[in-house]
mmCIF file of C-alpha atoms and ligand atoms in Angstrom:
data_model
loop_
_atom_site.group_PDB
_atom_site.id
_atom_site.type_symbol
_atom_site.label_atom_id
_atom_site.label_comp_id
_atom_site.label_asym_id
_atom_site.label_seq_id
_atom_site.Cartn_x
_atom_site.Cartn_y
_atom_site.Cartn_z
ATOM 1 C CA UNK A 1 -8.287 40.226 -10.417
ATOM 2 C CA UNK A 2 -9.147 36.753 -9.048
ATOM 3 C CA UNK A 3 -6.222 34.921 -7.517
ATOM 4 C CA UNK A 4 -7.607 31.859 -9.287
ATOM 5 C CA UNK A 5 -7.733 33.309 -12.825
ATOM 6 C CA UNK A 6 -4.611 31.452 -13.953
ATOM 7 C CA UNK A 7 -4.871 28.268 -11.912
ATOM 8 C CA UNK A 8 -3.794 25.299 -13.989
ATOM 9 C CA UNK A 9 -6.368 22.545 -14.413
ATOM 10 C CA UNK A 10 -4.637 19.324 -13.300
ATOM 11 C CA UNK A 11 -5.432 15.877 -14.687
ATOM 12 C CA UNK A 12 -7.572 13.614 -12.530
ATOM 13 C CA UNK A 13 -5.800 11.484 -9.890
ATOM 14 C CA UNK A 14 -4.494 8.341 -11.632
ATOM 15 C CA UNK A 15 -6.027 6.033 -8.945
ATOM 16 C CA UNK A 16 -8.912 7.817 -7.182
ATOM 17 C CA UNK A 17 -9.879 9.599 -10.455
ATOM 18 C CA UNK A 18 -10.718 6.198 -11.871
ATOM 19 C CA UNK A 19 -13.193 5.688 -9.021
ATOM 20 C CA UNK A 20 -14.757 9.078 -9.879
ATOM 21 C CA UNK A 21 -15.285 7.923 -13.455
ATOM 22 C CA UNK A 22 -16.633 4.550 -12.196
ATOM 23 C CA UNK A 23 -19.124 6.166 -9.885
ATOM 24 C CA UNK A 24 -20.468 8.380 -12.724
ATOM 25 C CA UNK A 25 -20.934 5.307 -14.966
ATOM 26 C CA UNK A 26 -24.565 4.048 -14.972
ATOM 27 C CA UNK A 27 -23.839 0.700 -16.629
ATOM 28 C CA UNK A 28 -25.247 -2.048 -14.273
ATOM 29 C CA UNK A 29 -22.472 -4.516 -15.063
ATOM 30 C CA UNK A 30 -19.662 -2.041 -14.352
ATOM 31 C CA UNK A 31 -16.649 -3.274 -12.337
ATOM 32 C CA UNK A 32 -14.029 -1.162 -10.630
ATOM 33 C CA UNK A 33 -10.657 -2.829 -10.768
ATOM 34 C CA UNK A 34 -8.855 0.479 -10.350
ATOM 35 C CA UNK A 35 -8.480 1.454 -6.735
ATOM 36 C CA UNK A 36 -6.829 -0.906 -4.210
ATOM 37 C CA UNK A 37 -9.897 -1.803 -2.230
ATOM 38 C CA UNK A 38 -10.850 -5.330 -1.097
ATOM 39 C CA UNK A 39 -14.455 -6.184 -1.934
ATOM 40 C CA UNK A 40 -16.270 -9.211 -0.598
ATOM 41 C CA UNK A 41 -18.219 -11.797 -2.631
ATOM 42 C CA UNK A 42 -21.155 -9.346 -2.607
ATOM 43 C CA UNK A 43 -19.056 -6.645 -4.254
ATOM 44 C CA UNK A 44 -19.041 -4.464 -1.218
ATOM 45 C CA UNK A 45 -16.362 -3.226 1.169
ATOM 46 C CA UNK A 46 -16.727 -5.609 4.082
ATOM 47 C CA UNK A 47 -17.400 -4.527 7.617
ATOM 48 C CA UNK A 48 -15.131 -6.985 9.465
ATOM 49 C CA UNK A 49 -16.721 -8.671 12.403
ATOM 50 C CA UNK A 50 -13.807 -7.658 14.647
ATOM 51 C CA UNK A 51 -14.440 -4.014 13.673
ATOM 52 C CA UNK A 52 -18.160 -4.365 14.290
ATOM 53 C CA UNK A 53 -17.594 -5.885 17.762
ATOM 54 C CA UNK A 54 -15.005 -3.171 18.589
ATOM 55 C CA UNK A 55 -17.451 -0.457 17.561
ATOM 56 C CA UNK A 56 -20.183 -2.053 19.685
ATOM 57 C CA UNK A 57 -17.779 -2.108 22.587
ATOM 58 C CA UNK A 58 -17.013 1.597 22.039
ATOM 59 C CA UNK A 59 -20.733 2.325 21.982
ATOM 60 C CA UNK A 60 -21.261 0.306 25.142
ATOM 61 C CA UNK A 61 -18.523 2.322 26.819
ATOM 62 C CA UNK A 62 -20.166 5.490 25.458
ATOM 63 C CA UNK A 63 -16.625 6.404 24.208
ATOM 64 C CA UNK A 64 -16.669 10.185 23.464
ATOM 65 C CA UNK A 65 -15.312 11.666 20.276
ATOM 66 C CA UNK A 66 -12.760 14.041 21.925
ATOM 67 C CA UNK A 67 -9.470 15.094 20.492
ATOM 68 C CA UNK A 68 -6.744 12.523 20.332
ATOM 69 C CA UNK A 69 -3.234 13.593 21.390
ATOM 70 C CA UNK A 70 -1.227 15.150 18.558
ATOM 71 C CA UNK A 71 0.690 11.953 18.048
ATOM 72 C CA UNK A 72 -2.399 9.720 18.497
ATOM 73 C CA UNK A 73 -3.841 7.433 21.158
ATOM 74 C CA UNK A 74 -1.057 6.090 23.351
ATOM 75 C CA UNK A 75 -2.527 2.533 23.500
ATOM 76 C CA UNK A 76 -2.851 2.570 19.683
ATOM 77 C CA UNK A 77 0.782 3.647 19.231
ATOM 78 C CA UNK A 78 2.067 1.052 21.592
ATOM 79 C CA UNK A 79 0.061 -1.812 20.080
ATOM 80 C CA UNK A 80 0.790 -0.779 16.492
ATOM 81 C CA UNK A 81 4.517 -0.437 17.323
ATOM 82 C CA UNK A 82 4.385 -4.094 18.484
ATOM 83 C CA UNK A 83 2.561 -5.108 15.321
ATOM 84 C CA UNK A 84 5.056 -3.377 13.057
ATOM 85 C CA UNK A 85 8.242 -4.487 14.795
ATOM 86 C CA UNK A 86 7.042 -7.636 16.540
ATOM 87 C CA UNK A 87 6.882 -8.133 20.249
ATOM 88 C CA UNK A 88 10.494 -9.199 20.342
ATOM 89 C CA UNK A 89 12.416 -6.140 19.359
ATOM 90 C CA UNK A 90 15.574 -5.959 21.529
ATOM 91 C CA UNK A 91 16.892 -2.447 22.197
ATOM 92 C CA UNK A 92 14.485 -0.921 19.742
ATOM 93 C CA UNK A 93 12.055 0.710 22.132
ATOM 94 C CA UNK A 94 14.478 3.402 23.245
ATOM 95 C CA UNK A 95 15.173 4.437 19.693
ATOM 96 C CA UNK A 96 11.749 3.865 18.126
ATOM 97 C CA UNK A 97 8.609 5.946 17.962
ATOM 98 C CA UNK A 98 5.242 5.103 16.466
ATOM 99 C CA UNK A 99 2.784 7.908 15.768
ATOM 100 C CA UNK A 100 -0.807 7.476 14.663
ATOM 101 C CA UNK A 101 -1.303 8.960 11.244
ATOM 102 C CA UNK A 102 -4.069 9.513 8.655
ATOM 103 C CA UNK A 103 -3.779 6.271 6.779
ATOM 104 C CA UNK A 104 -0.713 5.135 4.919
ATOM 105 C CA UNK A 105 -0.694 8.292 2.779
ATOM 106 C CA UNK A 106 -0.764 10.458 5.918
ATOM 107 C CA UNK A 107 2.097 8.405 7.390
ATOM 108 C CA UNK A 108 4.160 8.799 4.228
ATOM 109 C CA UNK A 109 3.615 12.560 4.265
ATOM 110 C CA UNK A 110 4.560 12.872 7.963
ATOM 111 C CA UNK A 111 7.700 10.974 7.169
ATOM 112 C CA UNK A 112 8.441 12.995 4.049
ATOM 113 C CA UNK A 113 7.998 16.301 5.924
ATOM 114 C CA UNK A 114 10.332 14.982 8.698
ATOM 115 C CA UNK A 115 12.937 13.987 6.165
ATOM 116 C CA UNK A 116 12.736 17.409 4.529
ATOM 117 C CA UNK A 117 13.855 18.807 7.871
ATOM 118 C CA UNK A 118 16.615 16.291 8.485
ATOM 119 C CA UNK A 119 17.817 15.807 4.879
ATOM 120 C CA UNK A 120 16.672 18.864 2.926
ATOM 121 C CA UNK A 121 18.905 18.297 -0.085
ATOM 122 C CA UNK A 122 18.335 14.569 -0.439
ATOM 123 C CA UNK A 123 16.657 13.033 -3.392
ATOM 124 C CA UNK A 124 13.898 10.371 -3.037
ATOM 125 C CA UNK A 125 14.144 7.226 -5.027
ATOM 126 C CA UNK A 126 11.024 5.181 -5.728
ATOM 127 C CA UNK A 127 10.702 1.964 -7.674
ATOM 128 C CA UNK A 128 9.969 2.005 -11.364
ATOM 129 C CA UNK A 129 7.029 1.509 -11.438
ATOM 130 C CA UNK A 130 5.605 2.518 -8.063
ATOM 131 C CA UNK A 131 2.350 3.508 -6.447
ATOM 132 C CA UNK A 132 1.222 6.524 -8.424
ATOM 133 C CA UNK A 133 1.023 8.704 -5.341
ATOM 134 C CA UNK A 134 4.555 8.133 -4.149
ATOM 135 C CA UNK A 135 6.068 10.493 -6.758
ATOM 136 C CA UNK A 136 3.382 13.097 -6.236
ATOM 137 C CA UNK A 137 3.568 12.945 -2.442
ATOM 138 C CA UNK A 138 7.323 13.267 -2.135
ATOM 139 C CA UNK A 139 7.359 15.964 -4.824
ATOM 140 C CA UNK A 140 4.670 17.862 -2.924
ATOM 141 C CA UNK A 141 6.885 17.635 0.164
ATOM 142 C CA UNK A 142 9.603 19.408 -1.823
ATOM 143 C CA UNK A 143 11.887 16.561 -2.855
ATOM 144 C CA UNK A 144 13.268 15.752 -6.200
ATOM 145 C CA UNK A 145 11.927 12.280 -6.973
ATOM 146 C CA UNK A 146 13.812 9.753 -9.104
ATOM 147 C CA UNK A 147 13.290 6.076 -9.824
ATOM 148 C CA UNK A 148 15.367 2.897 -9.403
ATOM 149 C CA UNK A 149 14.833 -0.002 -11.778
ATOM 150 C CA UNK A 150 12.449 -2.583 -10.300
ATOM 151 C CA UNK A 151 10.397 -4.501 -12.824
ATOM 152 C CA UNK A 152 11.504 -6.315 -15.948
ATOM 153 C CA UNK A 153 9.251 -6.969 -18.934
ATOM 154 C CA UNK A 154 9.423 -10.750 -18.157
ATOM 155 C CA UNK A 155 7.598 -10.138 -14.919
ATOM 156 C CA UNK A 156 10.548 -10.461 -12.543
ATOM 157 C CA UNK A 157 12.450 -7.995 -10.406
ATOM 158 C CA UNK A 158 15.306 -6.134 -12.052
ATOM 159 C CA UNK A 159 17.471 -6.827 -9.100
ATOM 160 C CA UNK A 160 20.778 -6.095 -10.842
ATOM 161 C CA UNK A 161 19.460 -2.778 -12.053
ATOM 162 C CA UNK A 162 18.147 -1.945 -8.580
ATOM 163 C CA UNK A 163 21.467 -2.745 -6.872
ATOM 164 C CA UNK A 164 23.415 -0.942 -9.543
ATOM 165 C CA UNK A 165 21.426 2.242 -8.993
ATOM 166 C CA UNK A 166 21.451 2.083 -5.209
ATOM 167 C CA UNK A 167 25.121 1.418 -5.376
ATOM 168 C CA UNK A 168 25.828 4.824 -6.942
ATOM 169 C CA UNK A 169 23.781 6.912 -4.483
ATOM 170 C CA UNK A 170 25.535 9.229 -2.035
ATOM 171 C CA UNK A 171 24.854 9.004 1.685
ATOM 172 C CA UNK A 172 21.599 10.543 2.914
ATOM 173 C CA UNK A 173 19.489 9.752 -0.137
ATOM 174 C CA UNK A 174 16.074 8.355 0.675
ATOM 175 C CA UNK A 175 14.890 5.065 -0.875
ATOM 176 C CA UNK A 176 11.214 4.067 -0.733
ATOM 177 C CA UNK A 177 10.775 0.302 -0.617
ATOM 178 C CA UNK A 178 7.528 -1.667 -0.638
ATOM 179 C CA UNK A 179 7.719 -3.949 2.443
ATOM 180 C CA UNK A 180 5.507 -6.560 0.733
ATOM 181 C CA UNK A 181 2.831 -6.846 -1.971
ATOM 182 C CA UNK A 182 4.589 -4.400 -4.267
ATOM 183 C CA UNK A 183 2.156 -1.848 -5.616
ATOM 184 C CA UNK A 184 1.496 -2.001 -8.611
ATOM 185 C CA UNK A 185 3.327 -5.097 -9.777
ATOM 186 C CA UNK A 186 2.616 -7.648 -7.072
ATOM 187 C CA UNK A 187 6.183 -8.859 -7.537
ATOM 188 C CA UNK A 188 8.163 -8.889 -4.293
ATOM 189 C CA UNK A 189 11.878 -9.162 -3.428
ATOM 190 C CA UNK A 190 12.930 -12.476 -1.951
ATOM 191 C CA UNK A 191 14.618 -12.652 1.457
ATOM 192 C CA UNK A 192 18.116 -12.947 -0.013
ATOM 193 C CA UNK A 193 17.571 -9.864 -2.108
ATOM 194 C CA UNK A 194 16.236 -7.959 0.896
ATOM 195 C CA UNK A 195 19.389 -8.916 2.762
ATOM 196 C CA UNK A 196 21.636 -7.573 0.000
ATOM 197 C CA UNK A 197 19.666 -4.295 -0.254
ATOM 198 C CA UNK A 198 19.796 -3.793 3.507
ATOM 199 C CA UNK A 199 23.554 -4.365 3.581
ATOM 200 C CA UNK A 200 24.128 -2.070 0.621
ATOM 201 C CA UNK A 201 21.990 0.668 2.088
ATOM 202 C CA UNK A 202 23.725 0.443 5.437
ATOM 203 C CA UNK A 203 27.105 0.606 3.768
ATOM 204 C CA UNK A 204 26.219 3.649 1.698
ATOM 205 C CA UNK A 205 24.355 5.451 4.455
ATOM 206 C CA UNK A 206 21.045 5.553 2.562
ATOM 207 C CA UNK A 207 17.743 6.084 4.350
ATOM 208 C CA UNK A 208 15.148 3.353 3.886
ATOM 209 C CA UNK A 209 11.505 4.301 3.965
ATOM 210 C CA UNK A 210 9.409 1.108 3.956
ATOM 211 C CA UNK A 211 5.828 1.401 2.796
ATOM 212 C CA UNK A 212 3.942 -1.314 4.523
ATOM 213 C CA UNK A 213 0.366 -0.617 3.400
ATOM 214 C CA UNK A 214 -0.492 -4.206 2.411
ATOM 215 C CA UNK A 215 1.013 -6.212 5.302
ATOM 216 C CA UNK A 216 -1.091 -9.295 5.864
ATOM 217 C CA UNK A 217 -2.097 -9.802 2.243
ATOM 218 C CA UNK A 218 0.844 -11.925 1.050
ATOM 219 C CA UNK A 219 1.620 -14.636 3.526
ATOM 220 C CA UNK A 220 0.224 -13.270 6.806
ATOM 221 C CA UNK A 221 1.020 -10.524 9.298
ATOM 222 C CA UNK A 222 4.152 -12.079 10.710
ATOM 223 C CA UNK A 223 5.615 -13.349 7.491
ATOM 224 C CA UNK A 224 4.962 -10.062 5.761
ATOM 225 C CA UNK A 225 6.937 -8.149 8.370
ATOM 226 C CA UNK A 226 10.181 -9.918 7.331
ATOM 227 C CA UNK A 227 11.711 -6.941 5.577
ATOM 228 C CA UNK A 228 10.888 -4.608 8.468
ATOM 229 C CA UNK A 229 12.438 -7.098 10.846
ATOM 230 C CA UNK A 230 15.635 -7.220 8.813
ATOM 231 C CA UNK A 231 16.121 -3.476 8.931
ATOM 232 C CA UNK A 232 15.169 -3.413 12.629
ATOM 233 C CA UNK A 233 17.849 -6.006 13.488
ATOM 234 C CA UNK A 234 20.465 -4.203 11.417
ATOM 235 C CA UNK A 235 20.397 -1.257 13.861
ATOM 236 C CA UNK A 236 20.261 1.342 11.086
ATOM 237 C CA UNK A 237 17.806 4.249 11.186
ATOM 238 C CA UNK A 238 14.764 3.866 8.945
ATOM 239 C CA UNK A 239 11.054 4.752 8.613
ATOM 240 C CA UNK A 240 7.951 2.647 8.082
ATOM 241 C CA UNK A 241 4.545 3.851 6.913
ATOM 242 C CA UNK A 242 1.734 1.564 7.975
ATOM 243 C CA UNK A 243 -1.983 1.418 7.221
ATOM 244 C CA UNK A 244 -5.077 -0.309 8.457
ATOM 245 C CA UNK A 245 -7.128 0.774 5.444
ATOM 246 C CA UNK A 246 -6.843 -2.563 3.736
ATOM 247 C CA UNK A 247 -6.013 -5.041 6.457
ATOM 248 C CA UNK A 248 -8.873 -3.919 8.720
ATOM 249 C CA UNK A 249 -11.073 -2.604 5.874
ATOM 250 C CA UNK A 250 -11.092 0.763 7.566
ATOM 251 C CA UNK A 251 -10.494 2.832 4.419
ATOM 252 C CA UNK A 252 -12.471 5.929 5.267
ATOM 253 C CA UNK A 253 -11.512 5.990 8.947
ATOM 254 C CA UNK A 254 -7.948 7.045 7.952
ATOM 255 C CA UNK A 255 -5.968 5.006 10.426
ATOM 256 C CA UNK A 256 -2.268 4.327 9.881
ATOM 257 C CA UNK A 257 1.031 5.024 11.543
ATOM 258 C CA UNK A 258 4.449 6.365 10.924
ATOM 259 C CA UNK A 259 7.154 4.472 12.757
ATOM 260 C CA UNK A 260 10.665 5.924 12.943
ATOM 261 C CA UNK A 261 13.715 4.017 14.135
ATOM 262 C CA UNK A 262 16.233 6.685 15.121
ATOM 263 C CA UNK A 263 19.986 6.222 15.353
ATOM 264 C CA UNK A 264 20.208 6.467 19.125
ATOM 265 C CA UNK A 265 18.037 6.870 22.259
ATOM 266 C CA UNK A 266 18.998 10.558 22.463
ATOM 267 C CA UNK A 267 17.473 11.217 19.013
ATOM 268 C CA UNK A 268 14.060 9.887 19.893
ATOM 269 C CA UNK A 269 12.587 12.906 21.779
ATOM 270 C CA UNK A 270 13.724 15.562 19.260
ATOM 271 C CA UNK A 271 12.446 13.467 16.355
ATOM 272 C CA UNK A 272 9.096 12.932 18.098
ATOM 273 C CA UNK A 273 8.813 16.652 18.811
ATOM 274 C CA UNK A 274 9.346 17.445 15.051
ATOM 275 C CA UNK A 275 6.749 14.827 13.930
ATOM 276 C CA UNK A 276 4.280 16.302 16.435
ATOM 277 C CA UNK A 277 4.936 19.820 15.090
ATOM 278 C CA UNK A 278 4.286 18.581 11.517
ATOM 279 C CA UNK A 279 1.020 16.877 12.577
ATOM 280 C CA UNK A 280 -0.119 19.787 14.588
ATOM 281 C CA UNK A 281 0.412 22.274 11.791
ATOM 282 C CA UNK A 282 -1.100 19.979 9.178
ATOM 283 C CA UNK A 283 -4.174 18.405 10.737
ATOM 284 C CA UNK A 284 -3.738 18.949 14.525
ATOM 285 C CA UNK A 285 -4.501 15.486 15.722
ATOM 286 C CA UNK A 286 -5.488 12.132 14.052
ATOM 287 C CA UNK A 287 -8.787 10.372 13.805
ATOM 288 C CA UNK A 288 -10.158 9.356 17.193
ATOM 289 C CA UNK A 289 -12.776 6.845 16.125
ATOM 290 C CA UNK A 290 -10.565 4.830 13.809
ATOM 291 C CA UNK A 291 -7.754 4.806 16.309
ATOM 292 C CA UNK A 292 -10.088 3.654 19.084
ATOM 293 C CA UNK A 293 -11.362 0.803 16.916
ATOM 294 C CA UNK A 294 -7.834 -0.397 16.171
ATOM 295 C CA UNK A 295 -6.713 0.018 19.856
ATOM 296 C CA UNK A 296 -9.755 -1.966 20.965
ATOM 297 C CA UNK A 297 -9.048 -4.798 18.523
ATOM 298 C CA UNK A 298 -5.324 -4.931 19.334
ATOM 299 C CA UNK A 299 -6.021 -4.615 23.062
ATOM 300 C CA UNK A 300 -8.346 -7.684 23.308
ATOM 301 C CA UNK A 301 -6.771 -11.040 22.346
ATOM 302 C CA UNK A 302 -10.151 -12.458 21.248
ATOM 303 C CA UNK A 303 -10.690 -9.610 18.788
ATOM 304 C CA UNK A 304 -7.081 -9.739 17.616
ATOM 305 C CA UNK A 305 -7.501 -13.468 16.862
ATOM 306 C CA UNK A 306 -10.746 -12.805 15.066
ATOM 307 C CA UNK A 307 -8.992 -10.109 12.928
ATOM 308 C CA UNK A 308 -6.236 -12.603 11.988
ATOM 309 C CA UNK A 309 -8.861 -15.073 10.828
ATOM 310 C CA UNK A 310 -10.746 -12.507 8.823
ATOM 311 C CA UNK A 311 -7.620 -11.232 7.267
ATOM 312 C CA UNK A 312 -6.681 -14.864 6.293
ATOM 313 C CA UNK A 313 -10.123 -15.197 4.669
ATOM 314 C CA UNK A 314 -9.583 -12.050 2.623
ATOM 315 C CA UNK A 315 -6.104 -13.268 1.610
ATOM 316 C CA UNK A 316 -7.430 -16.692 0.572
ATOM 317 C CA UNK A 317 -10.337 -15.203 -1.386
ATOM 318 C CA UNK A 318 -7.941 -13.040 -3.367
ATOM 319 C CA UNK A 319 -5.836 -16.108 -4.166
ATOM 320 C CA UNK A 320 -8.975 -17.927 -5.350
ATOM 321 C CA UNK A 321 -9.809 -14.987 -7.583
ATOM 322 C CA UNK A 322 -6.311 -14.958 -8.961
ATOM 323 C CA UNK A 323 -6.576 -18.637 -9.872
ATOM 324 C CA UNK A 324 -10.060 -18.086 -11.320
ATOM 325 C CA UNK A 325 -8.891 -15.306 -13.543
ATOM 326 C CA UNK A 326 -5.700 -17.027 -14.711
ATOM 327 C CA UNK A 327 -7.608 -20.259 -15.426
ATOM 328 C CA UNK A 328 -10.233 -18.504 -17.484
ATOM 329 C CA UNK A 329 -7.692 -16.438 -19.433
ATOM 330 C CA UNK A 330 -5.509 -19.488 -20.085
ATOM 331 C CA UNK A 331 -8.612 -21.264 -21.534
ATOM 332 C CA UNK A 332 -9.798 -18.356 -23.583
ATOM 333 C CA UNK A 333 -6.481 -17.422 -25.004
ATOM 334 C CA UNK A 334 -4.615 -20.717 -25.487
ATOM 335 C CA UNK A 335 -0.928 -20.265 -26.319
ATOM 336 C CA UNK A 336 -0.579 -17.607 -23.670
ATOM 337 C CA UNK A 337 0.439 -18.088 -20.054
ATOM 338 C CA UNK A 338 -1.489 -16.113 -17.540
ATOM 339 C CA UNK A 339 -0.123 -17.971 -14.425
ATOM 340 C CA UNK A 340 1.824 -14.881 -13.451
ATOM 341 C CA UNK A 341 -1.458 -13.602 -12.065
ATOM 342 C CA UNK A 342 -1.416 -16.435 -9.487
ATOM 343 C CA UNK A 343 2.176 -15.718 -8.463
ATOM 344 C CA UNK A 344 1.827 -12.008 -7.950
ATOM 345 C CA UNK A 345 1.072 -11.086 -4.429
ATOM 346 C CA UNK A 346 -1.292 -8.702 -2.617
ATOM 347 C CA UNK A 347 -4.355 -6.981 -4.110
ATOM 348 C CA UNK A 348 -2.976 -6.258 -7.539
ATOM 349 C CA UNK A 349 -2.031 -7.896 -10.806
ATOM 350 C CA UNK A 350 0.232 -5.959 -13.039
ATOM 351 C CA UNK A 351 -1.545 -7.383 -16.018
ATOM 352 C CA UNK A 352 0.530 -5.906 -18.750
ATOM 353 C CA UNK A 353 -2.663 -4.624 -20.349
ATOM 354 C CA UNK A 354 -1.719 -1.651 -22.560
ATOM 355 C CA UNK A 355 -3.332 1.746 -22.107
ATOM 356 C CA UNK A 356 -5.334 1.115 -25.284
ATOM 357 C CA UNK A 357 -6.609 -2.206 -23.901
ATOM 358 C CA UNK A 358 -7.485 -0.515 -20.604
ATOM 359 C CA UNK A 359 -9.462 2.114 -22.543
ATOM 360 C CA UNK A 360 -11.288 -0.554 -24.543
ATOM 361 C CA UNK A 361 -12.228 -2.347 -21.297
ATOM 362 C CA UNK A 362 -13.675 0.875 -20.000
ATOM 363 C CA UNK A 363 -15.503 1.864 -23.125
ATOM 364 C CA UNK A 364 -16.838 -1.579 -24.188
ATOM 365 C CA UNK A 365 -17.437 -3.176 -20.783
ATOM 366 C CA UNK A 366 -17.373 -0.438 -18.107
ATOM 367 C CA UNK A 367 -14.497 -2.268 -16.513
ATOM 368 C CA UNK A 368 -12.148 0.188 -14.879
ATOM 369 C CA UNK A 369 -8.444 -0.472 -14.458
ATOM 370 C CA UNK A 370 -5.405 1.829 -14.022
ATOM 371 C CA UNK A 371 -3.783 3.232 -17.176
ATOM 372 C CA UNK A 372 -0.654 1.334 -16.161
ATOM 373 C CA UNK A 373 -2.569 -1.967 -16.617
ATOM 374 C CA UNK A 374 -2.760 -2.584 -12.870
ATOM 375 C CA UNK A 375 -5.934 -4.378 -11.899
ATOM 376 C CA UNK A 376 -7.243 -4.983 -8.423
ATOM 377 C CA UNK A 377 -7.965 -8.708 -8.242
ATOM 378 C CA UNK A 378 -9.457 -8.154 -4.754
ATOM 379 C CA UNK A 379 -12.438 -6.595 -6.473
ATOM 380 C CA UNK A 380 -13.251 -9.761 -8.404
ATOM 381 C CA UNK A 381 -15.971 -12.137 -7.225
ATOM 382 C CA UNK A 382 -17.787 -15.223 -8.508
ATOM 383 C CA UNK A 383 -20.441 -13.037 -10.067
ATOM 384 C CA UNK A 384 -18.118 -10.771 -12.118
ATOM 385 C CA UNK A 385 -15.235 -13.164 -12.817
ATOM 386 C CA UNK A 386 -16.533 -14.601 -16.093
ATOM 387 C CA UNK A 387 -17.576 -11.156 -17.346
ATOM 388 C CA UNK A 388 -14.130 -9.638 -16.532
ATOM 389 C CA UNK A 389 -12.231 -12.639 -17.988
ATOM 390 C CA UNK A 390 -14.260 -12.603 -21.255
ATOM 391 C CA UNK A 391 -13.841 -8.861 -21.571
ATOM 392 C CA UNK A 392 -10.072 -8.995 -21.099
ATOM 393 C CA UNK A 393 -9.809 -11.905 -23.568
ATOM 394 C CA UNK A 394 -11.880 -9.936 -26.087
ATOM 395 C CA UNK A 395 -9.845 -6.746 -25.939
ATOM 396 C CA UNK A 396 -6.605 -8.735 -26.039
ATOM 397 C CA UNK A 397 -7.820 -10.607 -29.218
ATOM 398 C CA UNK A 398 -8.766 -7.272 -30.708
ATOM 399 C CA UNK A 399 -5.529 -5.475 -29.730
ATOM 400 C CA UNK A 400 -2.251 -6.040 -31.502
ATOM 401 C CA UNK A 401 -1.551 -8.874 -29.089
ATOM 402 C CA UNK A 402 1.637 -7.222 -27.925
ATOM 403 C CA UNK A 403 0.138 -6.280 -24.581
ATOM 404 C CA UNK A 404 0.269 -8.996 -21.970
ATOM 405 C CA UNK A 405 3.302 -10.363 -20.191
ATOM 406 C CA UNK A 406 4.154 -13.543 -22.083
HETATM 407 C C1 LIG B 1 -4.263 2.151 -4.399
HETATM 408 O O1 LIG B 1 -3.066 2.067 -4.779
HETATM 409 O O2 LIG B 1 -5.192 1.942 -5.192
HETATM 410 C C2 LIG B 1 -4.577 2.489 -2.999
HETATM 411 O O3 LIG B 1 -3.444 2.631 -2.224
HETATM 412 C C3 LIG B 1 -5.517 3.549 -2.833
HETATM 413 C C4 LIG B 1 -4.905 4.878 -3.088
HETATM 414 O O4 LIG B 1 -4.967 5.768 -2.241
HETATM 415 O O5 LIG B 1 -4.310 5.120 -4.199
#
């Protein structure tokens, strides 16, 4: 009897499964607006110049591909800790640890497995809606996952609903928050709202877990750290998952970090030992090459400055694409207002396209979006913008017109 005889066939991944379908499509005009990947004007994942120079430097040094320590390259962890928390972080160092992880997903999983040890009976609350993998990841780690209200049909944050739900949670529950560029909606909390959330969470003894995968894509690296700063200054324990997949265009190198701010200096070593045990028994040690690239960039001021410039260019290009799409849709569908696309932040627009409209886009135009209606505006370029805008306008005209945010 095969152990696999009764294995359930699972549906494809809601994000990466779209890429699988896209790759199999042979239509020359196909466009992948599904996955959160920044593409340049040429429709390709860019190799940033700072990354190229760092790789050349590593080659020159004949840097070997040995194992990294279980918790990652020390220079990486130190530089990334400064990036996440800022160089001015009074009294944080003694209580804080930063561990190199396999991308943002790997960082989330390390944190989830740690929290299963510290708070085994806690529930995890994610935003409604949230990144598709949040629910799956925390469930896979053994948690019951529930949602707090986040997004209203008018395209704004359901702040009253969010506060109301958090206000009922018992101490020790875990709340996943998007530090910036909320995925999938692109609608962020304002500083005042962050302040109220932080105070409420501190008062109720909730555990914040900030997902910071898109830092640098809203207003810039420093401005986008605002929410992290707020929690850091509060003194409360919290976790941050961080990723260089997007901001350094290092998707496949799997470079990210889990940062944990513990409650006291005495807690730091035991927590680090647990995180190292989790890493060691899951993947042993993180990716040496990706970590070395990042450590090189963050260790050389010239390369760091170059990165900041290149990140700004990516950010600006996305904004231009947002404007281009909104303008075209406003022209093609007069009477509707698509300016929300311009105001949403990060790589995504929560377009409000219905599942039927998304299917029509795929079938008629080979344009791929998530079933939720999330589109990756960072995959638009001057060559495909007209095609995509005309296609969206056409499927919206054909659909029952109920589908887009008014
Ligand atoms: C996304 O949301 O598209 C990205 O974070 C890629 C992923 O792993 O899902």
